[in-house]
Coordinates of C-alpha atoms and ligand atoms in Angstrom, one line a residue:
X1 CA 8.1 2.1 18.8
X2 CA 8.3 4.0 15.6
X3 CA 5.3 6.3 14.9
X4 CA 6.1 7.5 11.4
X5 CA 2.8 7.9 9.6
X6 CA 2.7 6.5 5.8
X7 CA 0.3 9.7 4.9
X8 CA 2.7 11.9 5.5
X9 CA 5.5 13.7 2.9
X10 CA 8.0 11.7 3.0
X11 CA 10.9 14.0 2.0
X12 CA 13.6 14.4 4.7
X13 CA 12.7 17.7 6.3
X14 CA 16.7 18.0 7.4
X15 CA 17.9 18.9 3.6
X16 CA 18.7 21.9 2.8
X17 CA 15.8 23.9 0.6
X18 CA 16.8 25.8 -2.4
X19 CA 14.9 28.2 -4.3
X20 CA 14.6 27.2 -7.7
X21 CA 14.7 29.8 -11.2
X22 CA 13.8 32.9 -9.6
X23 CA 14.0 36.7 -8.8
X24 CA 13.3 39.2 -6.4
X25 CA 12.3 42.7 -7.3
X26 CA 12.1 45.3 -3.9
X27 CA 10.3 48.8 -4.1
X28 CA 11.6 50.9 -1.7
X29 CA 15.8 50.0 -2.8
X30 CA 17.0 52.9 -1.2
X31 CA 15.4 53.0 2.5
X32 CA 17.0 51.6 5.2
X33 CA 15.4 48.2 5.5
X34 CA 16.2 47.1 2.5
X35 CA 20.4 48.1 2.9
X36 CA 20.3 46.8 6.4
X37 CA 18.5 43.2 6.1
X38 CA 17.5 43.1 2.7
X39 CA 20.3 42.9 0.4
X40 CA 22.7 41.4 3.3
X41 CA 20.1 38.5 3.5
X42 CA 20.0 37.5 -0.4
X43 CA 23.8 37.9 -0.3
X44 CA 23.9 35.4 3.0
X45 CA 21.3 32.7 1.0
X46 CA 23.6 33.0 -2.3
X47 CA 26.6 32.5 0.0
X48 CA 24.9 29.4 2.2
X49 CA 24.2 28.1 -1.9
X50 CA 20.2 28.2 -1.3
X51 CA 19.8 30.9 -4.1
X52 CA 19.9 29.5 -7.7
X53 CA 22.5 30.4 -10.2
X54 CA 20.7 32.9 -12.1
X55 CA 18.9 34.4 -9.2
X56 CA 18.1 38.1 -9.9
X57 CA 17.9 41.2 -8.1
X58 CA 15.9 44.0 -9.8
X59 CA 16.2 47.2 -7.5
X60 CA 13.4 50.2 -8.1
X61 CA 13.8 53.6 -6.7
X62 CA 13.7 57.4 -8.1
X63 CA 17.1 58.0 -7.4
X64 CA 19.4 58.4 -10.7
X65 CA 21.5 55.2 -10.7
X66 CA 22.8 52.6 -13.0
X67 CA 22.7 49.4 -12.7
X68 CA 26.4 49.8 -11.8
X69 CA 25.4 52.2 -9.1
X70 CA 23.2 49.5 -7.7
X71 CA 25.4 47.1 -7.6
X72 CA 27.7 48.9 -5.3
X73 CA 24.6 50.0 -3.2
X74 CA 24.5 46.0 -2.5
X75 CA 28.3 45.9 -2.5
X76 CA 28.6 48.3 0.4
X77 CA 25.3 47.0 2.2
X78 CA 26.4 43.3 1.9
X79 CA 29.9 44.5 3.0
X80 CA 28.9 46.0 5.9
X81 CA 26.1 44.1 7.2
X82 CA 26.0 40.4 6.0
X83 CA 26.1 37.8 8.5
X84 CA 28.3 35.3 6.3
X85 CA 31.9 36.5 5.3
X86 CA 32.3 38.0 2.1
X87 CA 33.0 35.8 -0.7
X88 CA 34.5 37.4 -4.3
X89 CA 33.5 34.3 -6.2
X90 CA 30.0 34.4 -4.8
X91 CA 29.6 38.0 -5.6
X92 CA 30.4 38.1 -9.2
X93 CA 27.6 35.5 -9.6
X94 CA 25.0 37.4 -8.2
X95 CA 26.2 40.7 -9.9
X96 CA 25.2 39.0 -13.2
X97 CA 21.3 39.2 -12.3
X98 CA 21.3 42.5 -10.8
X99 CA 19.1 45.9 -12.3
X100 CA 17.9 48.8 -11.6
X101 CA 14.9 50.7 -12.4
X102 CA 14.6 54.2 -12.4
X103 CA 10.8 56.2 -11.1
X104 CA 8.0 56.9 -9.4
X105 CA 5.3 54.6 -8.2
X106 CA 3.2 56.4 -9.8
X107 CA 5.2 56.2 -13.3
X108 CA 4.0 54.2 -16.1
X109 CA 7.0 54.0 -18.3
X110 CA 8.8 53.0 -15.4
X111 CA 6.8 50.2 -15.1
X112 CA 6.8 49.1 -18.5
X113 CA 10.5 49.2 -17.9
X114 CA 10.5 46.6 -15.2
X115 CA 8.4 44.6 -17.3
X116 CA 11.2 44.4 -20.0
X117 CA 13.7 44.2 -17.4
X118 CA 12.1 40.9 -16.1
X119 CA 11.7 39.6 -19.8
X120 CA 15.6 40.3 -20.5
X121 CA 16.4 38.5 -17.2
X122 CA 14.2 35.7 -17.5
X123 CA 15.9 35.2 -21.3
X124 CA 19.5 35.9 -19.8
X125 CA 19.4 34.2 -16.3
X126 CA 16.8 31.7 -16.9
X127 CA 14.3 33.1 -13.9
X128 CA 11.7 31.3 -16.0
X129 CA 9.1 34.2 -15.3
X130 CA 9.1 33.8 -11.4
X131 CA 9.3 36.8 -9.4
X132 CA 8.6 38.0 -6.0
X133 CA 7.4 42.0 -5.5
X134 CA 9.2 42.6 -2.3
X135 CA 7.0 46.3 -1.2
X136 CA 9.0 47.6 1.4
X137 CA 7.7 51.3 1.0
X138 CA 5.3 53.5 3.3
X139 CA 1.4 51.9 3.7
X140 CA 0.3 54.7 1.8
X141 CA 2.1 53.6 -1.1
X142 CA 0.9 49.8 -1.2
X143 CA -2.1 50.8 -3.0
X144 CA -0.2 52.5 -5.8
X145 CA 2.3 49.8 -6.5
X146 CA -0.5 47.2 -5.9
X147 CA -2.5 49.0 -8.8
X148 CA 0.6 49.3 -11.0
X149 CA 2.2 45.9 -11.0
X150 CA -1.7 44.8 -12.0
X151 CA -2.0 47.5 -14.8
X152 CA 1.3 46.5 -16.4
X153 CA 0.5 42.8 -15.7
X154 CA 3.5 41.8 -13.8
X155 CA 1.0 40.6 -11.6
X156 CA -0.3 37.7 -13.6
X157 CA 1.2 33.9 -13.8
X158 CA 1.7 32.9 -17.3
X159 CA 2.8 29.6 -18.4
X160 CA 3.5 27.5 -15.1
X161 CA 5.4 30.8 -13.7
X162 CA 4.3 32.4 -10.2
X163 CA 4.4 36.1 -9.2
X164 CA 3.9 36.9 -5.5
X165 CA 3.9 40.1 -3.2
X166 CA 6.0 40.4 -0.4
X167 CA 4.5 43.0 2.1
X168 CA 6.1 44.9 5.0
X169 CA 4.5 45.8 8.2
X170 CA 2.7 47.9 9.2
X171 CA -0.3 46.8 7.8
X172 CA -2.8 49.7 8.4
X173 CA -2.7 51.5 11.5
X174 CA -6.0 50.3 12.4
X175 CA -8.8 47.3 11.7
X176 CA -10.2 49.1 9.4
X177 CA -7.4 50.6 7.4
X178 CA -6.2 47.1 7.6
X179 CA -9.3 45.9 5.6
X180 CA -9.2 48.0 3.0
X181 CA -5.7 47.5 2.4
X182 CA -6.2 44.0 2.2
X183 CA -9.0 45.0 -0.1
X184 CA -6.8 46.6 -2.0
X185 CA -3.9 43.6 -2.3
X186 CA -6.7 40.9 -3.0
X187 CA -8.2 42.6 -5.4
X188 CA -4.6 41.8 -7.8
X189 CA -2.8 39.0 -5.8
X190 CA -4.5 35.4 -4.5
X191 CA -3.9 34.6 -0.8
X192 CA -1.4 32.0 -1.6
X193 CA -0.1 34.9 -4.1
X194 CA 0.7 36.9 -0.2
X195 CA 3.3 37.0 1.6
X196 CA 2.9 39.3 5.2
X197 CA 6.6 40.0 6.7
X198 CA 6.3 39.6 10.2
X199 CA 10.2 39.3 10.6
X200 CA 9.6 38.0 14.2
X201 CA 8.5 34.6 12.8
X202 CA 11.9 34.2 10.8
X203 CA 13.9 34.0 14.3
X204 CA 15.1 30.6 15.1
X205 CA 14.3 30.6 18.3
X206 CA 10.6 31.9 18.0
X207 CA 9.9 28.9 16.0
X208 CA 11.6 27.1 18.6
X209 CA 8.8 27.7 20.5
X210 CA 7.1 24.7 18.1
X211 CA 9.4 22.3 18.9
X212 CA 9.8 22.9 22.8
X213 CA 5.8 22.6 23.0
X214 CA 5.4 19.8 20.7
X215 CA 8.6 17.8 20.0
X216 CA 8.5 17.3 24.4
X217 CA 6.9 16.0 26.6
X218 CA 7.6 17.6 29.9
X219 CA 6.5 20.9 28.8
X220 CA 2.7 20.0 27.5
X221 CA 1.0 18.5 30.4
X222 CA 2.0 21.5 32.3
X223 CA 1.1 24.0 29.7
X224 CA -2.1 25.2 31.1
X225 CA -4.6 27.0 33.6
X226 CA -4.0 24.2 36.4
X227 CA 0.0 25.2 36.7
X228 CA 0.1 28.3 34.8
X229 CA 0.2 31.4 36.9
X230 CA 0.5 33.6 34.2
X231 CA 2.6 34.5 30.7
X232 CA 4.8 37.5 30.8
X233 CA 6.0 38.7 27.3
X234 CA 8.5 41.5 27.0
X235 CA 10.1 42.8 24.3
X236 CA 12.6 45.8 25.2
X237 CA 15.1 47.6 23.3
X238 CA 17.7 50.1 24.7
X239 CA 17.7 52.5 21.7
X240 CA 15.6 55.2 20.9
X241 CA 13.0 55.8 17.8
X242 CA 16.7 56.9 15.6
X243 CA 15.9 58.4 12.6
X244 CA 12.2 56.9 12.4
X245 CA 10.7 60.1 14.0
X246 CA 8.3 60.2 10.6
X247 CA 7.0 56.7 10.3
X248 CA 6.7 56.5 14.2
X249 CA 5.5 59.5 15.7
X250 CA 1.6 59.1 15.9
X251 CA 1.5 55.0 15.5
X252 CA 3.7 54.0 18.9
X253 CA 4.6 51.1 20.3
X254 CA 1.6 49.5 20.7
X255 CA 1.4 49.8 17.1
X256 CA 4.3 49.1 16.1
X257 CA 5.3 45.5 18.1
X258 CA 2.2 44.7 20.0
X259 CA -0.3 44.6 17.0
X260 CA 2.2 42.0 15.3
X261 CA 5.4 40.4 16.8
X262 CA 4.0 40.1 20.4
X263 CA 0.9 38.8 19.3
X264 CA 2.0 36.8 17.0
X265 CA 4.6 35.4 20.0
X266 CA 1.3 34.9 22.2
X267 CA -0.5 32.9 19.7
X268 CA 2.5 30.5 19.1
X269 CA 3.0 30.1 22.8
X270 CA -0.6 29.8 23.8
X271 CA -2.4 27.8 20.8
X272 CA -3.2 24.1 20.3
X273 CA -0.8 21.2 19.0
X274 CA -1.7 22.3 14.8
X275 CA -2.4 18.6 12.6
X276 CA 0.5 19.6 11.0
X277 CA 3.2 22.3 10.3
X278 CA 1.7 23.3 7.2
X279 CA 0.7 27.1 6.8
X280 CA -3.4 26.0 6.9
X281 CA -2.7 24.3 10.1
X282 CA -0.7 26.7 12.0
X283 CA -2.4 29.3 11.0
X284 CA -5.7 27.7 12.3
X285 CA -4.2 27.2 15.4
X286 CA -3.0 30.7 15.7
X287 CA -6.0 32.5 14.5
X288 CA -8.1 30.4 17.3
X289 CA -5.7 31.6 19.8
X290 CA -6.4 35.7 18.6
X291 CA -9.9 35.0 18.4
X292 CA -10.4 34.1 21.9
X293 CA -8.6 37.0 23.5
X294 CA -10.7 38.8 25.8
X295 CA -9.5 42.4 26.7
X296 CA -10.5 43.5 30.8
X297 CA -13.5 45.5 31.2
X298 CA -11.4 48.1 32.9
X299 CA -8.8 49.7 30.4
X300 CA -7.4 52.1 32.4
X301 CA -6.4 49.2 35.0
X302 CA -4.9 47.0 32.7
X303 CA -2.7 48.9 29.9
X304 CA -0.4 51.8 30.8
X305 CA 1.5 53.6 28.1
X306 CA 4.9 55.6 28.6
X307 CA 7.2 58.0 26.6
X308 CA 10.6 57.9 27.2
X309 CA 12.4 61.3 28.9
X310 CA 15.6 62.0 29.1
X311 CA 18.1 59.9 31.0
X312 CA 21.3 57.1 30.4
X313 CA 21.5 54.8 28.6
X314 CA 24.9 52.9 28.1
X315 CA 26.7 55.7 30.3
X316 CA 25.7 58.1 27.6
X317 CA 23.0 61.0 28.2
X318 CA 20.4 60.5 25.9
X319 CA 17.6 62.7 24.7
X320 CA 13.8 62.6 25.4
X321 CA 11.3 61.3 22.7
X322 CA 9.9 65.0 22.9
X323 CA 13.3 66.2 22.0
X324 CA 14.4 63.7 19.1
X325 CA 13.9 65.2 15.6
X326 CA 10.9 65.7 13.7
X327 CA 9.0 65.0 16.7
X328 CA 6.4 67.5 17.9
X329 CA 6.6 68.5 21.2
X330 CA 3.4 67.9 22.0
X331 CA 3.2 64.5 20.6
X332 CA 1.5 61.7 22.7
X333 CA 2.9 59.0 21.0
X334 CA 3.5 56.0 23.1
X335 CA 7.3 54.7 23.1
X336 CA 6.6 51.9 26.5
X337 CA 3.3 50.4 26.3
X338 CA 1.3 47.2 28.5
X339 CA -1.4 45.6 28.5
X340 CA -2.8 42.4 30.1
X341 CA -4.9 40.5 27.9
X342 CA -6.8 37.2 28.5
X343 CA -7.4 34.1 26.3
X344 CA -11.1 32.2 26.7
X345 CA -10.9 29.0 26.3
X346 CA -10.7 25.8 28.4
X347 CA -7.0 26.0 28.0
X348 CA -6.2 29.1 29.5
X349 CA -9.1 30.4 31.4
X350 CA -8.5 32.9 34.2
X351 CA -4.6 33.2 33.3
X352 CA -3.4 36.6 32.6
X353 CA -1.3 37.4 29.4
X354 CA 0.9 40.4 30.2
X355 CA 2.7 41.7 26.6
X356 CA 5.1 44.6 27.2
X357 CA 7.5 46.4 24.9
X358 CA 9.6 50.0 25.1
X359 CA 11.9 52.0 23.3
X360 CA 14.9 53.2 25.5
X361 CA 14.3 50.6 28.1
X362 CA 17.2 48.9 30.8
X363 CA 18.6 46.6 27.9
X364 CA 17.4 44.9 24.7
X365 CA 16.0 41.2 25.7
X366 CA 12.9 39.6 24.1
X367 CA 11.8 36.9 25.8
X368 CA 8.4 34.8 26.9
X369 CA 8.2 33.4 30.5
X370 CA 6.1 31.2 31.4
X371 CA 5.2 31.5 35.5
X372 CA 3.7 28.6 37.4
X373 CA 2.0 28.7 40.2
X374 CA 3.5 27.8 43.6
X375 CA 3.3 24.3 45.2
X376 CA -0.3 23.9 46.8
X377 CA 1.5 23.0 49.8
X378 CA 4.8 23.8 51.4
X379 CA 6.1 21.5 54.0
X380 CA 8.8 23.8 54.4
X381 CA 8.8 26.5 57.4
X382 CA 8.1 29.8 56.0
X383 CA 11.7 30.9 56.7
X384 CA 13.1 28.5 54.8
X385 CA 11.6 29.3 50.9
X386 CA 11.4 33.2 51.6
X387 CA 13.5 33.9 48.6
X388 CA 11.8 31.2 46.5
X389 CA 10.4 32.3 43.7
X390 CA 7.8 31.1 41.2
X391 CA 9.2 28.4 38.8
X392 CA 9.8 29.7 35.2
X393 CA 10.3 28.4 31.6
X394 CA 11.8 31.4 30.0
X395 CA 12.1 31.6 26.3
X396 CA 14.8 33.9 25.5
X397 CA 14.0 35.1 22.1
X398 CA 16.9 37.6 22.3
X399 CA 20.3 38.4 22.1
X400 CA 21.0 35.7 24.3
X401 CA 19.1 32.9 22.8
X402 CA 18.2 30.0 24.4
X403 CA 15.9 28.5 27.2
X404 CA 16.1 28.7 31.1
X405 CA 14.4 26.8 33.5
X406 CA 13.6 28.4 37.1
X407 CA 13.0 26.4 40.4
X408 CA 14.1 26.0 43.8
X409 CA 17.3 24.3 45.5
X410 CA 18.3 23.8 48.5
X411 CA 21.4 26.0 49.3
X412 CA 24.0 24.1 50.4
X413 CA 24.4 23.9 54.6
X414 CA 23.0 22.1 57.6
X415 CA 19.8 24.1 57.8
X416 CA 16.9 24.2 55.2
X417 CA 17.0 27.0 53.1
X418 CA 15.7 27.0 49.4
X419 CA 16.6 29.6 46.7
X420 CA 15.7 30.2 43.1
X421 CA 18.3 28.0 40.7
X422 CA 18.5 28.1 36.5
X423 CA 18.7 25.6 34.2
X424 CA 20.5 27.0 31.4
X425 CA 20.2 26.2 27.5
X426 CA 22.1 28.5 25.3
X427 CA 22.1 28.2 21.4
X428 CA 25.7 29.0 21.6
X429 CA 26.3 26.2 23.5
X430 CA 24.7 23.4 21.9
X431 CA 25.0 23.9 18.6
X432 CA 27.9 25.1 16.0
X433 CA 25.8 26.8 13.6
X434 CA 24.8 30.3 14.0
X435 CA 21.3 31.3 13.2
X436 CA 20.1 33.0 10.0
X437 CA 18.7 36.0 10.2
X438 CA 15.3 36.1 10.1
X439 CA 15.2 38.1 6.5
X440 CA 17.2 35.2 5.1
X441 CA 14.7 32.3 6.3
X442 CA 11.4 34.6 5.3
X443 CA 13.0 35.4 1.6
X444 CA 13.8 32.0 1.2
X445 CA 10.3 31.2 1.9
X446 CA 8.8 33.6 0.0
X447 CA 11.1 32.2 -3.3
X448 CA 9.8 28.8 -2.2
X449 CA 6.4 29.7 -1.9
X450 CA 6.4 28.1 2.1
X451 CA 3.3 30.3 3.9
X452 CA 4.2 28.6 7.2
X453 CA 5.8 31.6 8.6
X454 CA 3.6 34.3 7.1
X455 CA 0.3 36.1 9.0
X456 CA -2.5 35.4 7.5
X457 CA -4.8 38.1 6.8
X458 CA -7.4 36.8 9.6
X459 CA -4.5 37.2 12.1
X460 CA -4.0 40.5 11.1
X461 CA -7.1 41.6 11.3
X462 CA -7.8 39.8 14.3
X463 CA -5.0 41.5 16.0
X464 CA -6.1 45.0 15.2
X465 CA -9.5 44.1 16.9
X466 CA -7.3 43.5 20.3
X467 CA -5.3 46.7 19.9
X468 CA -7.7 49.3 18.6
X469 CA -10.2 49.4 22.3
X470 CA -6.8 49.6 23.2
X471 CA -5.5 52.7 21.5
X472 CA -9.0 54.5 21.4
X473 CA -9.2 53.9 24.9
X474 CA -5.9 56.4 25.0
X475 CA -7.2 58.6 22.9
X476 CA -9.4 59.5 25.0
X477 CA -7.6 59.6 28.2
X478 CA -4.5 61.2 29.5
X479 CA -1.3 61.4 28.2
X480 CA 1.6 58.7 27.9
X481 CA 3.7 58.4 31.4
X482 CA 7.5 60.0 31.3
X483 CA 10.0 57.1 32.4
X484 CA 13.1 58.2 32.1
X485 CA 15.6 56.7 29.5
X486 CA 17.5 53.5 30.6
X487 CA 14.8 52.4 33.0
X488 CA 12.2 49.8 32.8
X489 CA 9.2 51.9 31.8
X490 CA 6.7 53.7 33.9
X491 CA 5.9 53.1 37.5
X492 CA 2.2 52.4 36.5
X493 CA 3.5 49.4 34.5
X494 CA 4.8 47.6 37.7
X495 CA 1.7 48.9 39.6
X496 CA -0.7 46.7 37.1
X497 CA 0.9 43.7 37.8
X498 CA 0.7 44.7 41.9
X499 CA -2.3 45.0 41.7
X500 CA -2.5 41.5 40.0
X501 CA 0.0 40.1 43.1
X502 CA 2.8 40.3 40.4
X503 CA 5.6 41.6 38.9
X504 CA 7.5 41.7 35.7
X505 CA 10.4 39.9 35.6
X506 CA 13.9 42.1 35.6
X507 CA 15.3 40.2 32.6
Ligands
BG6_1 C1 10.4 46.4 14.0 C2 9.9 47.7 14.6 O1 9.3 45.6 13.5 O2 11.1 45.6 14.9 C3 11.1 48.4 15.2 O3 9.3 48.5 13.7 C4 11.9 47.6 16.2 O4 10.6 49.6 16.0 C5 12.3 46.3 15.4 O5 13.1 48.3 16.5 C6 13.0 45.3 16.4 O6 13.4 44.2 15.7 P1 14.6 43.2 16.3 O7 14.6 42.1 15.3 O8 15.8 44.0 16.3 O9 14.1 42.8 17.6

């Protein structure tokens, strides 16, 4: 029976969506963000034909370059990191709407020079005055640039046209630095004028997590306190803090993943079924989900922080956080942290949330299990499911993306014997396409003015009220636990879950 509603857009969700007249100016040109992910993502959407043909890329630094100079900035960054293969014909288009501006944030003449820059560009390449300010500079700038694009009026939507900001994490360090910033950014741009990055929505299969839950069945009715044992969310990476030392040393992990992409992977994996997919109904949904979490009463027992030492990683001896450069010695910043939250509502009730992330960890692997509880009953002898294990939906975020299913078989012989099995689902697999990056899907979004995938400021702030007891908590007490580099984090990290009857999964 068909169960298409007559209220609902009709337009054919499968087509591709292409940005119309437009241009995309990024502050901050030179860091590494934007030569990594940036500039290799507009190159992929030009490529993939989502961009329009007189799509513009303004670039605004201090360094001393052309707009040639630019342009092979973006040459060499597309070069080496695009996803798609390099095209010349593709290329030559985009060079056409590509400048450079030359100062400081806090420059006015500078400014007035972008202004002219996107007048010349809307009259040559037809961006018909549309524009997106991508910031992806230190917090401590936002309020500068924020201040500037409004003095110079490149913040204001003249004649049908639309100017939005693009920000980049982090946002604050804290609730209440995160308030006034978004003070700050509301004060010049409307909400639907915002675009928040949090590049772990752009990833294919985190938004898979939607269509698991609700394009199923046999996932929902199970999806709750009466078979959930408890969530498990880990996100670990094998390398170190690089060349970060300055924006990470005193902000942490905690900071830096939990506040945002875990959370943000919690919310989409705990919250209701949204009225629709559009950004007012997701986001309703999500901010339900952050508003219910309830933090123990004991914070000592339930998160554990750790700083990486010295150890292997990859058969190479790596150094110690303490060591790496521009990092003081005495720092207690927090490079492994977890914490077990819970989530009150009828839903989820009782079931523990366990979010953990490190730098310098086993291997890099993202991924969201979901743990059920054993059968009420086993008419098995005991002997026979010893190495039984809790069945698992496992959503593997990353690198190897896809879905596995864990329960019990019977291993093949003449006695009874039952041992944990998978049911695999790998992208790879099933499906010919390769997955955007997530900086292509959330700049294509931005140019089409889709909020779906963007936190709202509630969220955000919501999330800093879960973190911050959190972090003032180990302010207060102790120091970060040493695990050395190449191992799963700190031995108090598995003894929280003991003394839950757990443990975290060795992905
Ligand atoms: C960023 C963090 O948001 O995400 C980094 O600031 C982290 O510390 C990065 O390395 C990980 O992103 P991904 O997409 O490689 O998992």
């Amino acid at each position: 029976m068909s169960s298409s509603n007559p209220l609902r857009d009709p337009a054919d969700r499968r087509l591709p969506r292409i940005a119309g007249p437009s241009g995309l100016v990024i502050f901050g040109v030179t860091g590494d963000l934007s030569r990594k992910k940036l500039m290799p993502a507009v190159y992929d959407l030009a490529n993939r034909g989502l961009l329009p043909p007189g799509f513009s890329l303004v670039g605004f630094a201090r360094r001393e370059w052309q707009n040639e100079d630019f342009a092979q900035e973006v040459h060499d960054a597309v070069k080496e990191h695009a996803r798609t293969p390099f095209r010349e014909e593709v290329w030559q288009q985009l060079i056409q709407g590509m400048r450079f501006v030359q100062g400081t944030f806090d420059d006015d003449d500078a400014f007035e020079r972008l202004r002219s820059t996107i007048d010349e560009l809307d009259k040559a390449q037809g961006t018909g005055g549309n524009f997106a300010f991508y910031l992806s500079v230190p917090p401590r700038s936002f309020p500068v640039v924020i201040q500037q694009l409004k003095k110079h009026g490149l913040a204001d939507q003249e004649g049908g046209s639309w100017r939005r900001a693009v920000i980049e994490k982090p946002f604050g360090h804290d609730l209440k630095s995160a308030e006034e910033l978004n003070k700050v950014v509301h004060e010049v741009f409307e909400p639907d004028q915002v675009f928040r990055i949090d590049h772990y929505l752009g990833k294919e299969t985190v938004q898979n997590i939607l269509a698991l839950r609700f394009a199923n069945t046999m996932f929902e009715p199970i999806w709750n306190r009466s078979f959930v044992d408890h969530v498990q969310i880990t996100m670990a990476e094998d390398i170190g803090i690089g060349g970060r030392a300055g924006y990470y040393d005193g902000i942490g992990a905690a900071r830096d993943v939990i506040q945002n992409h875990l959370l943000q992977l919690m919310a989409l994996t705990a919250m209701e079924e949204p009225a629709s997919f559009d950004a007012d109904a997701l986001a309703a949904e999500k901010t339900k989900v952050l508003g219910a979490v309830r933090l123990p009463k004991d914070l000592g027992r339930s998160s554990v922080r750790g700083q990486y030492a010295a150890g292997w990683q990859g058969g190479e001896k790596v150094i110690g956080y303490l060591q790496e450069e521009g990092i003081d010695p005495r720092s207690k910043t927090d490079t492994y942290a977890a914490i077990k939250v819970g989530i009150d509502n009828r839903r989820w009730a009782g079931v523990p949330f366990y979010l953990r992330t490190g730098k310098r960890l086993g291997r890099r692997v993202t991924e969201i299990a979901v743990v059920f509880q054993r059968a009420p009953h086993s008419p098995f002898d005991h002997t026979a499911t010893e190495e039984l294990g809790q069945n698992a939906v496992v959503i593997r975020v990353q690198p190897d993306e896809g879905i596995t299913v864990r329960f019990g078989s019977k291993v093949p012989g003449t006695s009874m014997e039952i041992r944990d099995v998978s049911m695999d689902f790998a992208y790879g697999e099933s499906f010919t396409e390769s997955s955007p990056e997530a900086y292509e899907r959330l700049i294509l979004d931005v140019l089409l003015g889709d909020a779906n995938l963007f936190p709202r400021t509630e969220e955000v702030e919501l999330s800093w009220k879960i973190l911050d007891p959190i972090e003032q908590y180990w302010d207060k007490h102790g120091k970060p636990a040493q695990y050395p580099s190449g191992t799963w984090g700190p031995a108090e990290a598995d003894e929280m879950l003991a003394r839950d009857g757990r443990s975290w999964r060795r992905p």
